[in-house]
CSV table of C-alpha atoms in Angstrom, one decimal:
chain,number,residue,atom,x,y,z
M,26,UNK,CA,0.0,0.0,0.0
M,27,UNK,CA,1.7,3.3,-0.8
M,28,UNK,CA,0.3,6.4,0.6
M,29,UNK,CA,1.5,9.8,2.4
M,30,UNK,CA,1.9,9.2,6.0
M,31,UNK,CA,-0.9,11.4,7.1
M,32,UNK,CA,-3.3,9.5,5.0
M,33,UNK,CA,-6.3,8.0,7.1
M,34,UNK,CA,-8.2,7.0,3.8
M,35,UNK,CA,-10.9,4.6,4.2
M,36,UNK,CA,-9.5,2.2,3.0
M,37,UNK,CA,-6.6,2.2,5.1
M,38,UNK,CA,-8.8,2.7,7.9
M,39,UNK,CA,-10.2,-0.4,7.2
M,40,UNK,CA,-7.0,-2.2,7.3
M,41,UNK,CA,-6.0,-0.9,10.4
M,42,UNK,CA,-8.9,-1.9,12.2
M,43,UNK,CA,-8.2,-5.7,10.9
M,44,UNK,CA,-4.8,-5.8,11.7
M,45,UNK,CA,-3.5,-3.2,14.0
M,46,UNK,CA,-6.3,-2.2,16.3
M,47,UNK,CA,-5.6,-3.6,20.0
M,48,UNK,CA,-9.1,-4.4,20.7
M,49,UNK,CA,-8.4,-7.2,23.4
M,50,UNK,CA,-6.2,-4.5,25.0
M,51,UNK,CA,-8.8,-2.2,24.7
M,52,UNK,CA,-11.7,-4.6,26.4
M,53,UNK,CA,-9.3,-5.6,29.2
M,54,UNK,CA,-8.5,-2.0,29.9
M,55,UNK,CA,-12.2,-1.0,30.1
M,56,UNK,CA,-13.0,-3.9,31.7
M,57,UNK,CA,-10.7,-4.8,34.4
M,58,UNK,CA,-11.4,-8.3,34.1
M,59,UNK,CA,-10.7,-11.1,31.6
M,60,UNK,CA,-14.5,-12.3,31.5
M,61,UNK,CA,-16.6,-9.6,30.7
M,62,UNK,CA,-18.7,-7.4,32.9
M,63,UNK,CA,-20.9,-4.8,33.0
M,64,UNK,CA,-18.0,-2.3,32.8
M,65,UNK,CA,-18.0,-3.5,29.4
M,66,UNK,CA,-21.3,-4.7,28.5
M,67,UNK,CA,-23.2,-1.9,29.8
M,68,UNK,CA,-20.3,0.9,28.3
M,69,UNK,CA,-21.2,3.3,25.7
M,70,UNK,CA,-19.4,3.4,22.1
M,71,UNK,CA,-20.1,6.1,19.9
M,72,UNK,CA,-18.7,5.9,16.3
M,73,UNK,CA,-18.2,8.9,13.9
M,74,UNK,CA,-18.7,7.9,9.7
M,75,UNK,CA,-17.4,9.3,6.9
M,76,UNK,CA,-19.2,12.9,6.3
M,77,UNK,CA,-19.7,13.1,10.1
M,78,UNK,CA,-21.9,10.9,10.6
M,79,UNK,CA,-22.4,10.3,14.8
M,80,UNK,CA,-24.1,6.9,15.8
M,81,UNK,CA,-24.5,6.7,19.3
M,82,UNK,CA,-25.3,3.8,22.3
M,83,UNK,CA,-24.0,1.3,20.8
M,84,UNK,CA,-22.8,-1.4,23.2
M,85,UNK,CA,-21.2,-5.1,23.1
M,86,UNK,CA,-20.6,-8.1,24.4
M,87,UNK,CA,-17.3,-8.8,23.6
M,88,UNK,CA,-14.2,-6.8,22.1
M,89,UNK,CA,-14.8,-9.5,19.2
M,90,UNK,CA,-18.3,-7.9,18.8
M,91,UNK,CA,-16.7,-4.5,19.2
M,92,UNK,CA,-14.0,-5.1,16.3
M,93,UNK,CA,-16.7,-7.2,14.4
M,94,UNK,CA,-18.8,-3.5,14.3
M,95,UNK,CA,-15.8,-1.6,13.7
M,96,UNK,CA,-15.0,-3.0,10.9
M,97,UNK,CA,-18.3,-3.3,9.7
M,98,UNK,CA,-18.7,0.6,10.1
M,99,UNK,CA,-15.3,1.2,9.1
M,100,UNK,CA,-15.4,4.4,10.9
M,101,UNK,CA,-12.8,7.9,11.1
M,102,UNK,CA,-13.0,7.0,14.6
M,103,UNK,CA,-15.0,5.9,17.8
M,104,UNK,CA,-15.8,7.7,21.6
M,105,UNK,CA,-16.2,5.9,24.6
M,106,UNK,CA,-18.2,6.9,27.3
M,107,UNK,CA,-20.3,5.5,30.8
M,108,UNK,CA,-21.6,2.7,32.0
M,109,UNK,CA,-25.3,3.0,32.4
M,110,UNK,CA,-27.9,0.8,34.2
M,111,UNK,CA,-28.6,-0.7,30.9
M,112,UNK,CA,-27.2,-1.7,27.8
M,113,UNK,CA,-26.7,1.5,26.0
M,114,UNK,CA,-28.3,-0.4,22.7
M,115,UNK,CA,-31.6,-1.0,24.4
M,116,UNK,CA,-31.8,2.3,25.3
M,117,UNK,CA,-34.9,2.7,23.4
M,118,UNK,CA,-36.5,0.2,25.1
M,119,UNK,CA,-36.3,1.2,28.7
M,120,UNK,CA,-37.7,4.2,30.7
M,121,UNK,CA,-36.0,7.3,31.0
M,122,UNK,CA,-35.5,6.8,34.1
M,123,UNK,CA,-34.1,3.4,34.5
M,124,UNK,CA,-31.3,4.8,31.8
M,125,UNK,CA,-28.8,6.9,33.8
M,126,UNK,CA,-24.8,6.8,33.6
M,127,UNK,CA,-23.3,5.1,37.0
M,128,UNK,CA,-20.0,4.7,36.4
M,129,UNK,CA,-16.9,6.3,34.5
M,130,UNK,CA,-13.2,6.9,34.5
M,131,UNK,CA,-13.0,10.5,35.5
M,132,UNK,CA,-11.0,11.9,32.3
M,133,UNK,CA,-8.9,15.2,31.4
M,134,UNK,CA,-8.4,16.5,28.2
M,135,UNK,CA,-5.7,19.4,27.6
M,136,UNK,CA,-5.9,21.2,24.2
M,137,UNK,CA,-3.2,22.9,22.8
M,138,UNK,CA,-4.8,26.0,21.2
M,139,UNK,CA,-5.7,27.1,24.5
M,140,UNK,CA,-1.7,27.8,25.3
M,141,UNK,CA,-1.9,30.5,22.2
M,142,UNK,CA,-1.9,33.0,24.0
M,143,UNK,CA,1.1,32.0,25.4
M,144,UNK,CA,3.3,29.7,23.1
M,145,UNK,CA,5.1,31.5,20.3
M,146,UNK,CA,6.5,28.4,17.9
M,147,UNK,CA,3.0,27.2,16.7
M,148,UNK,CA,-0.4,28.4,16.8
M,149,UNK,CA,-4.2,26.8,16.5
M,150,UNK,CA,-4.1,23.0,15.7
M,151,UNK,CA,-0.2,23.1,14.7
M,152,UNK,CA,2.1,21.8,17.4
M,153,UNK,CA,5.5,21.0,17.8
M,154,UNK,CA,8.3,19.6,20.0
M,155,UNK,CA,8.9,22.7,21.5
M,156,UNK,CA,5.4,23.8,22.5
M,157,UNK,CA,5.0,20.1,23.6
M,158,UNK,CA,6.7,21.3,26.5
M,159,UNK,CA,3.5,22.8,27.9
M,160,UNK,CA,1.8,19.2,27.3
M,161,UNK,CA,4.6,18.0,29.5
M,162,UNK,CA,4.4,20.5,31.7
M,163,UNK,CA,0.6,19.9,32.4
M,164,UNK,CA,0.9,16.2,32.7
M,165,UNK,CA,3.5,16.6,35.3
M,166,UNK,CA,1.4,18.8,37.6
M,167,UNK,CA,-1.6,17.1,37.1
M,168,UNK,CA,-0.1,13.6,37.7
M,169,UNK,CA,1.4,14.7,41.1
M,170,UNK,CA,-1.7,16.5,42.0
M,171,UNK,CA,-3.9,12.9,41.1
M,172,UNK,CA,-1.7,10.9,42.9
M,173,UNK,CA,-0.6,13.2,45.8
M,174,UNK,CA,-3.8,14.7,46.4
M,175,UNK,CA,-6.7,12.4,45.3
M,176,UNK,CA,-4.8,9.6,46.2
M,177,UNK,CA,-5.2,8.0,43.0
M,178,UNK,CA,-3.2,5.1,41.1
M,179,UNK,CA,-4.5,4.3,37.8
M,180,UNK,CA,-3.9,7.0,35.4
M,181,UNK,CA,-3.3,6.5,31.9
M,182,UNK,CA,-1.9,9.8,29.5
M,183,UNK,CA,-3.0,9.2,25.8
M,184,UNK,CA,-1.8,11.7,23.2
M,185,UNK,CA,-4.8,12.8,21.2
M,186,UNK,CA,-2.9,12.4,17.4
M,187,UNK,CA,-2.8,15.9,17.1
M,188,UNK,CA,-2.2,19.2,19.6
M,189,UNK,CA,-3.2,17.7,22.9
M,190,UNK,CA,-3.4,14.9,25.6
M,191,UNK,CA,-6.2,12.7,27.0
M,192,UNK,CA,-6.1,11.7,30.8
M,193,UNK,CA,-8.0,8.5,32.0
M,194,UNK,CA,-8.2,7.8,35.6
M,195,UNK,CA,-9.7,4.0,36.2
M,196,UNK,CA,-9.4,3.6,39.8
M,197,UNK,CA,-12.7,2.4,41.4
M,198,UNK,CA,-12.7,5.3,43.6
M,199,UNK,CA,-12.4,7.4,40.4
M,200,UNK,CA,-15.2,5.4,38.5
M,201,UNK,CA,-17.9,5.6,41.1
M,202,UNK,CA,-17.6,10.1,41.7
M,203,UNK,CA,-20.6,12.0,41.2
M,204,UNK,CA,-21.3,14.4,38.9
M,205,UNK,CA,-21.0,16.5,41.5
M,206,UNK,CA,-17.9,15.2,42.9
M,207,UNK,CA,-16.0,15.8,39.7
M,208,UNK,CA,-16.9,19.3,39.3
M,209,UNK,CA,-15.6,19.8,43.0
M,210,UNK,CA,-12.2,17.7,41.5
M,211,UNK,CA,-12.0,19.6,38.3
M,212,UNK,CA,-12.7,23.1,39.9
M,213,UNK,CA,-9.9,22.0,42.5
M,214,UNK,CA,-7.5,21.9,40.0
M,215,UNK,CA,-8.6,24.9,37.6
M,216,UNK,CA,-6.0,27.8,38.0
M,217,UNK,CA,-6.6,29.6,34.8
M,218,UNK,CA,-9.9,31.1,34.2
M,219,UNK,CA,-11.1,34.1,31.8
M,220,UNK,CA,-11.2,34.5,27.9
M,221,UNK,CA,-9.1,36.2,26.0
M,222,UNK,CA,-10.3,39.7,26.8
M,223,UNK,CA,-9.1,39.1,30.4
M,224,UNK,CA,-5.5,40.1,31.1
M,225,UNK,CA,-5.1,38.5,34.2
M,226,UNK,CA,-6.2,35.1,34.6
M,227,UNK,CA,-5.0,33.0,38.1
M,228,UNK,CA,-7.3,34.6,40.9
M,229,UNK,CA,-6.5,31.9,43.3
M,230,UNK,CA,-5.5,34.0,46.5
M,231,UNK,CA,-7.5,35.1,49.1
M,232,UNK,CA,-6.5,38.8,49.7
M,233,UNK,CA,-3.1,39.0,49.3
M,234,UNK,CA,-1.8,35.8,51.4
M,235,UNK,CA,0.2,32.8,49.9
M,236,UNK,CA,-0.9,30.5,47.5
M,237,UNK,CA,-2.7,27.3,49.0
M,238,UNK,CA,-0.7,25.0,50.1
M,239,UNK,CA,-2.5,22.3,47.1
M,240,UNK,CA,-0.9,24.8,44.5
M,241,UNK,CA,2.6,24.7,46.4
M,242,UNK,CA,4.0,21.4,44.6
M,243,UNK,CA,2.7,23.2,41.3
M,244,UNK,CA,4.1,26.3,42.4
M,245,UNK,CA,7.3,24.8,42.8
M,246,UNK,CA,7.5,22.6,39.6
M,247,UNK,CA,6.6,25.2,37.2
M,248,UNK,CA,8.8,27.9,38.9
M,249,UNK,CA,11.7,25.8,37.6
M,250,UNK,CA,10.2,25.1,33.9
M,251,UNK,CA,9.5,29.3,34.0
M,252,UNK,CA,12.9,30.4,32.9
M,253,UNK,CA,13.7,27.4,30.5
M,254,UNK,CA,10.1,27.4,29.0
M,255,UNK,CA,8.7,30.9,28.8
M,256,UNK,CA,12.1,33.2,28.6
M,257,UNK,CA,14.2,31.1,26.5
M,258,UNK,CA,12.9,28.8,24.3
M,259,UNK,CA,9.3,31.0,23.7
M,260,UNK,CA,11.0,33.8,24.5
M,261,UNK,CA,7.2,35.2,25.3
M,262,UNK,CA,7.8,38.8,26.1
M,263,UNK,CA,9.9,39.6,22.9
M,264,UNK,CA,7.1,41.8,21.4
M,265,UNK,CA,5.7,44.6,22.4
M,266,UNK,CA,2.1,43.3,22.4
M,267,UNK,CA,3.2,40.6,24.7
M,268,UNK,CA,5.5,42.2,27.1
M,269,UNK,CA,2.2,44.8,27.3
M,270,UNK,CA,0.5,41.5,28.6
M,271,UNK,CA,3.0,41.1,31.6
M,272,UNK,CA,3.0,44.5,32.5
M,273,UNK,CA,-1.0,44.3,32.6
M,274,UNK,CA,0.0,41.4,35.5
M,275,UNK,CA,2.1,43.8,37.9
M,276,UNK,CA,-0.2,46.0,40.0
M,277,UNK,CA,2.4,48.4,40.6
M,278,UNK,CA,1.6,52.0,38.3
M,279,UNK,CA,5.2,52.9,39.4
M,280,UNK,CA,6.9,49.8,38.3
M,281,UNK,CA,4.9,49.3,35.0
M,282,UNK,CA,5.5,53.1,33.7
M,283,UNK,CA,9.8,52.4,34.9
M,284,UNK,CA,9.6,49.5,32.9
M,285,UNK,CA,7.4,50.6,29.8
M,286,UNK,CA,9.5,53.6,29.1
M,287,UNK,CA,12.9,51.0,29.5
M,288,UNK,CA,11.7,48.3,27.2
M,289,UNK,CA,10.4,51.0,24.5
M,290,UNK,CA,13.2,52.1,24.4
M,291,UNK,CA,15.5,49.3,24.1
M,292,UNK,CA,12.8,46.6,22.7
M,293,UNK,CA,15.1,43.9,21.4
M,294,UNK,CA,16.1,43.1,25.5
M,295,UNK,CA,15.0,39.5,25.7
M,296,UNK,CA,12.5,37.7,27.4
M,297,UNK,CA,15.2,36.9,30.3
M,298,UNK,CA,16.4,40.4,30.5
M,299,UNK,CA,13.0,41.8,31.0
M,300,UNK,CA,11.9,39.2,33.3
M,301,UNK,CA,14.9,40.0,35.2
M,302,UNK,CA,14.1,43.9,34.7
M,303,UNK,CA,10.7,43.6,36.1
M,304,UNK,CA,12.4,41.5,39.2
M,305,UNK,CA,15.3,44.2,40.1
M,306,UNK,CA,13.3,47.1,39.4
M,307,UNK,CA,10.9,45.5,42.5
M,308,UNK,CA,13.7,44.9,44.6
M,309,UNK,CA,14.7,48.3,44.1
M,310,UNK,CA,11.5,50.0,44.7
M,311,UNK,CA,10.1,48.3,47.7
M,312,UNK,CA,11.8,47.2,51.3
M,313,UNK,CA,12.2,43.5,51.5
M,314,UNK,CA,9.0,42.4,53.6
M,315,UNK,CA,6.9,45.5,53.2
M,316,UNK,CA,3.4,45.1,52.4
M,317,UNK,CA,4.2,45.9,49.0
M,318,UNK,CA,6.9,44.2,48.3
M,319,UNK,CA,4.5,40.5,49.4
M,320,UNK,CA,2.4,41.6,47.1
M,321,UNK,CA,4.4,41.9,44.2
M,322,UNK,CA,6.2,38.6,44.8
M,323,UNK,CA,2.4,37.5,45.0
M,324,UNK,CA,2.0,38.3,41.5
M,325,UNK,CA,5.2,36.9,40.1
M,326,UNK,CA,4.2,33.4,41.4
M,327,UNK,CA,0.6,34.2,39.9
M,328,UNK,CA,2.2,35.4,36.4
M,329,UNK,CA,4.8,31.7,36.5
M,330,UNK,CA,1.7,29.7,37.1
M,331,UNK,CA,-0.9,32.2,34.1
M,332,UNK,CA,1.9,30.8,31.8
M,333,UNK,CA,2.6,27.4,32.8
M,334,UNK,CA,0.2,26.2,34.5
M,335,UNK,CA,-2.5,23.3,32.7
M,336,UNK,CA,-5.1,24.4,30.8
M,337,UNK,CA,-7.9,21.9,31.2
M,338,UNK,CA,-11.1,22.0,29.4
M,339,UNK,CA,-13.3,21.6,32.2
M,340,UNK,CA,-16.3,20.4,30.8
M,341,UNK,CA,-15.0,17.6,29.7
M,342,UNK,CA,-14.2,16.6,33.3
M,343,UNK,CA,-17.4,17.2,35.2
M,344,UNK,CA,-20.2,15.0,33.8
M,345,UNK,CA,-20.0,11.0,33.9
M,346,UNK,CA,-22.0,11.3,29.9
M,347,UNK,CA,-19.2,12.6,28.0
M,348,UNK,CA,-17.7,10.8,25.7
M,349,UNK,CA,-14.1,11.0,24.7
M,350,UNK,CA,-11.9,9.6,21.8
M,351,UNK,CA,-10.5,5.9,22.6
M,352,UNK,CA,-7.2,5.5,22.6
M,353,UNK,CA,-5.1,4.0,19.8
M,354,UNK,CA,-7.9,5.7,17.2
M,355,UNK,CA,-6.0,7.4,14.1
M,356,UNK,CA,-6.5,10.9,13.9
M,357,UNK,CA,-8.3,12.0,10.3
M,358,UNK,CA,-6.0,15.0,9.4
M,359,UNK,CA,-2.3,13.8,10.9
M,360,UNK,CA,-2.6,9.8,10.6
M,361,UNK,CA,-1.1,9.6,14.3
M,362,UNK,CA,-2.4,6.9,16.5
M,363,UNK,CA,-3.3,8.4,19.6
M,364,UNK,CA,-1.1,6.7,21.8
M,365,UNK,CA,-0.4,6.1,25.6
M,366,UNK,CA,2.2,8.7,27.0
M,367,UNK,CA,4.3,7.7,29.8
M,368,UNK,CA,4.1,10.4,32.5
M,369,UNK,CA,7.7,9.8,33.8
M,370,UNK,CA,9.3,10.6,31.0
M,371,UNK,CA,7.2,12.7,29.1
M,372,UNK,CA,9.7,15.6,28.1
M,373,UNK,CA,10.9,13.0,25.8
M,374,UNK,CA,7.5,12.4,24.0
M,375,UNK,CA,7.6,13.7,20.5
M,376,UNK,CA,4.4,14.3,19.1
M,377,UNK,CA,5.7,14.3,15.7
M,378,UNK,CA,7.0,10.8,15.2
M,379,UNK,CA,4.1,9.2,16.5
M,380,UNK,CA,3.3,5.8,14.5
M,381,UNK,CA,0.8,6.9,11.6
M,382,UNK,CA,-1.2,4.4,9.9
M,383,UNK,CA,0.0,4.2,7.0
M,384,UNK,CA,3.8,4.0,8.4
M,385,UNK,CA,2.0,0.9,10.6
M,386,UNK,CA,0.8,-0.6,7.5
M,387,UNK,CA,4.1,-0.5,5.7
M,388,UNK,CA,5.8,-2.2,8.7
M,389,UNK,CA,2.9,-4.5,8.7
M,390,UNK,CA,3.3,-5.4,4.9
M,391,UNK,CA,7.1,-5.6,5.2
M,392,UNK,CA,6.6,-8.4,8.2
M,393,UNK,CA,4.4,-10.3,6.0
M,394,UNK,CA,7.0,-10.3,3.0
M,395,UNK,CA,9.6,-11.2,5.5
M,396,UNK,CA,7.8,-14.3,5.7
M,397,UNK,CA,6.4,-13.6,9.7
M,398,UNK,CA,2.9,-15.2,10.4
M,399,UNK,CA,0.3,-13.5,12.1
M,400,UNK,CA,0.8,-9.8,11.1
M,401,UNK,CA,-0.7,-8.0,13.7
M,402,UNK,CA,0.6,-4.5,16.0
M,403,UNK,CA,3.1,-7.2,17.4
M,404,UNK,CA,5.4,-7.0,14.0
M,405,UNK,CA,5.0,-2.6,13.8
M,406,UNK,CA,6.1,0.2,15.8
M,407,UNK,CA,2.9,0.2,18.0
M,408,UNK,CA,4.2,-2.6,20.0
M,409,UNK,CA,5.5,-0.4,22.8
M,410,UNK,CA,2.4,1.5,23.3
M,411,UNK,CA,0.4,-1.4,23.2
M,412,UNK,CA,2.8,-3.0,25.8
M,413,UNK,CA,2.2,0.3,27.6
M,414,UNK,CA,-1.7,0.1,28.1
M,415,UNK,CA,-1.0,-3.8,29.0
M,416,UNK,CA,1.1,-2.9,32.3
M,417,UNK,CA,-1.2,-0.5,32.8
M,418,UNK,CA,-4.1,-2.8,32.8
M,419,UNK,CA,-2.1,-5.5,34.9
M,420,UNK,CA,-1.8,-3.1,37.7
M,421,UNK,CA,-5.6,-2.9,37.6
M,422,UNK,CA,-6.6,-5.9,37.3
M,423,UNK,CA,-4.4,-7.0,40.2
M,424,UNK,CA,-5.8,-4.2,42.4
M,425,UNK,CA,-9.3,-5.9,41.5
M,426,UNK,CA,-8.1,-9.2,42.3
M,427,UNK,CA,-6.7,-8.1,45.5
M,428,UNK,CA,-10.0,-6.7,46.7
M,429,UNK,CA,-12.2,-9.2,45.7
M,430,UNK,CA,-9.4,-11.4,48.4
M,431,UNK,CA,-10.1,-8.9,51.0
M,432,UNK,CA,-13.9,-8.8,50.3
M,433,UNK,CA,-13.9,-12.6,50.6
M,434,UNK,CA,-11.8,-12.7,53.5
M,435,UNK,CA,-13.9,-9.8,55.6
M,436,UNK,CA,-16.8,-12.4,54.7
M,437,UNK,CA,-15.4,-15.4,55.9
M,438,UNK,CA,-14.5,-14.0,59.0
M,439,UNK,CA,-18.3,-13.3,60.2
């Protein structure tokens, strides 16, 4: 099969779905068994055609009903979503009522057109290596924040195939949250609020006293990702326009008209110099420990976390009914298979050499040619993701099998 390696045509769609598509990883991942269970059965799949066509609640059996449908449908790619109180395909058949999501992995999803007002390398659905480093950035204070905070243990990071990253938490403490409860989670973690028209955007203080102390490991991460990140490699404050942005951030008339009239004058001073600027130029004005001095150290931290910190799109988080793109789908304009991320060493991540489909299918072919039986994900590049998701679902499956020991043992003793 030759073909560009962004092409997701049909019919190499079609291929990949027969050959390449984990589905048993898939099943055991949304499952957490081997045997199937309601966290299957009952689980939403929505499909989307060629043309944009959306079908919606279907549900199966087993993943060899799900690939048998997939294939069948051939489609650009499929959503999953919650576990109901019935099958999603006899939706039509029950009450209203007696239809309700009960369970779901509570999910993230991080966008990179929402860092445009802040990266300088790419803008809207372009990305890069270098502006990954804000994906990387967010994964690493959201990670610590699920696992430190929230106690959680399960979290799987799938790139999305295109300019952001998909977050999947499947711990049964995560599954069972209320609508409610995620919204309290999600607005937890929210640091960066306000559209475009709103200069300054963290508002997280109350009065001017020190950040909360669930912001201080974020705080401290991103104070150290700041200088590399933002001054350097973005070099964000380069333009006028943009440097007019941070001096919009420092509520201080004296220090914003000191600088202003410096920087016009001598615009080509890099992002370091006036970040350094704004810093001595504080110093200088203010007593070390007067009440205006706190307060402009305040906004310093607050302007580190307006540029670094994760931009989440909250909606997606709050509501057990949303659906979300499964991993290891193709994505229709880039041919990259969204594929797992590994938190620990996600600086390394590069977006752009992602397996595509039709670089999967060319490994695939030259496998078979090679003489190797069986071609499958196994003989490609996709192995290692695959493996990925695997040892995730391992650890999950042996935290179900532990409880069910525990369960059993609390009964026996009665």
């Amino acid at each position: 099969m030759t073909s560009t390696d962004s092409d997701a045509s049909p019919e190499a769609m079609l291929a990949f779905y027969r050959h390449l598509y984990p589905f048993k990883s898939i099943f055991n991942w949304l499952n957490h068994e081997h045997v199937p269970t309601r966290l299957f059965t009952h689980r939403e799949f929505a499909f989307t055609l060629q043309h944009d066509v959306y079908l919606r609640y279907n549900s199966f059996n087993t993943y060899e009903d799900l690939k048998k449908q997939v294939c069948a449908l051939n489609p650009t790619r499929f959503e999953i979503g919650p576990i109901y109180t019935a099958r999603p395909r006899d939706k039509k058949s029950v009450r209203s009522a007696a239809f309700t999501p009960v369970k779901r992995e509570l999910v993230f999803d991080i966008d990179m057109t929402d860092y445009d007002g802040t990266r300088t390398c790419c803008s809207a659905a372009d990305i890069c290596v270098r502006c990954w480093a804000f994906i990387a950035a967010a994964v690493k204070v959201l990670h610590t924040a699920l696992v430190d905070q929230f106690g959680f243990k399960h979290i799987l990071w799938v790139y999305s195939g295109r300019r952001g990253i998909h977050c999947w938490v499947s711990d049964s403490d995560a599954m069972d949250l209320t609508d409610e409860q995620r919204r309290a989670i999600v607005n937890s973690l929210t640091v960066i609020e306000g559209g475009k028209e709103m200069a300054k955007k963290v508002n997280v203080r109350i009065g001017n006293k020190a950040l909360p102390p669930s912001l201080w490991p974020a705080s401290n991460t991103l104070r150290l990702l700041f200088d590399p990140l933002i001054l350097k490699d973005q070099d964000v404050f380069a333009t006028e326009s943009n440097w007019e942005i941070l001096l919009q951030l420092v509520p201080d008339n004296t220090i914003t008209e000191k600088l202003r009239d410096k920087w016009s004058n001598n615009p080509s001073r890099s992002s370091s110099d006036k970040w350094l600027d704004l810093k001595r130029t504080i110093h200088k004005t203010y007593d070390e420990g007067s009440v205006e001095y706190n307060r402009l150290q305040n906004a310093l931290e607050d302007i580190v976390l307006q540029y670094t910190y994760p931009r989440l799109d909250a909606e997606v988080s709050k509501h057990r009914n949303h659906l979300l793109k499964a991993p290891f789908c193709v994505h229709p304009k880039t041919g990259r298979v969204c594929v797992p991320v590994d938190p620990l060493h996600v600086d390394d991540f590069n977006p752009v050499t992602v397996p595509t489909v039709s670089g999967l299918l060319r490994e695939m072919d030259e496998s078979t040619k090679n003489g190797e039986e069986g071609a499958d994900w196994s003989k490609t590049s996709l192995q290692p993701y695959v493996d990925m998701l695997d040892r995730h679902t391992a650890e999950i499956m042996d935290g179900v099998r532990r409880s069910k020991r525990a369960a059993a043992s609390s009964d026996q003793s009665w």
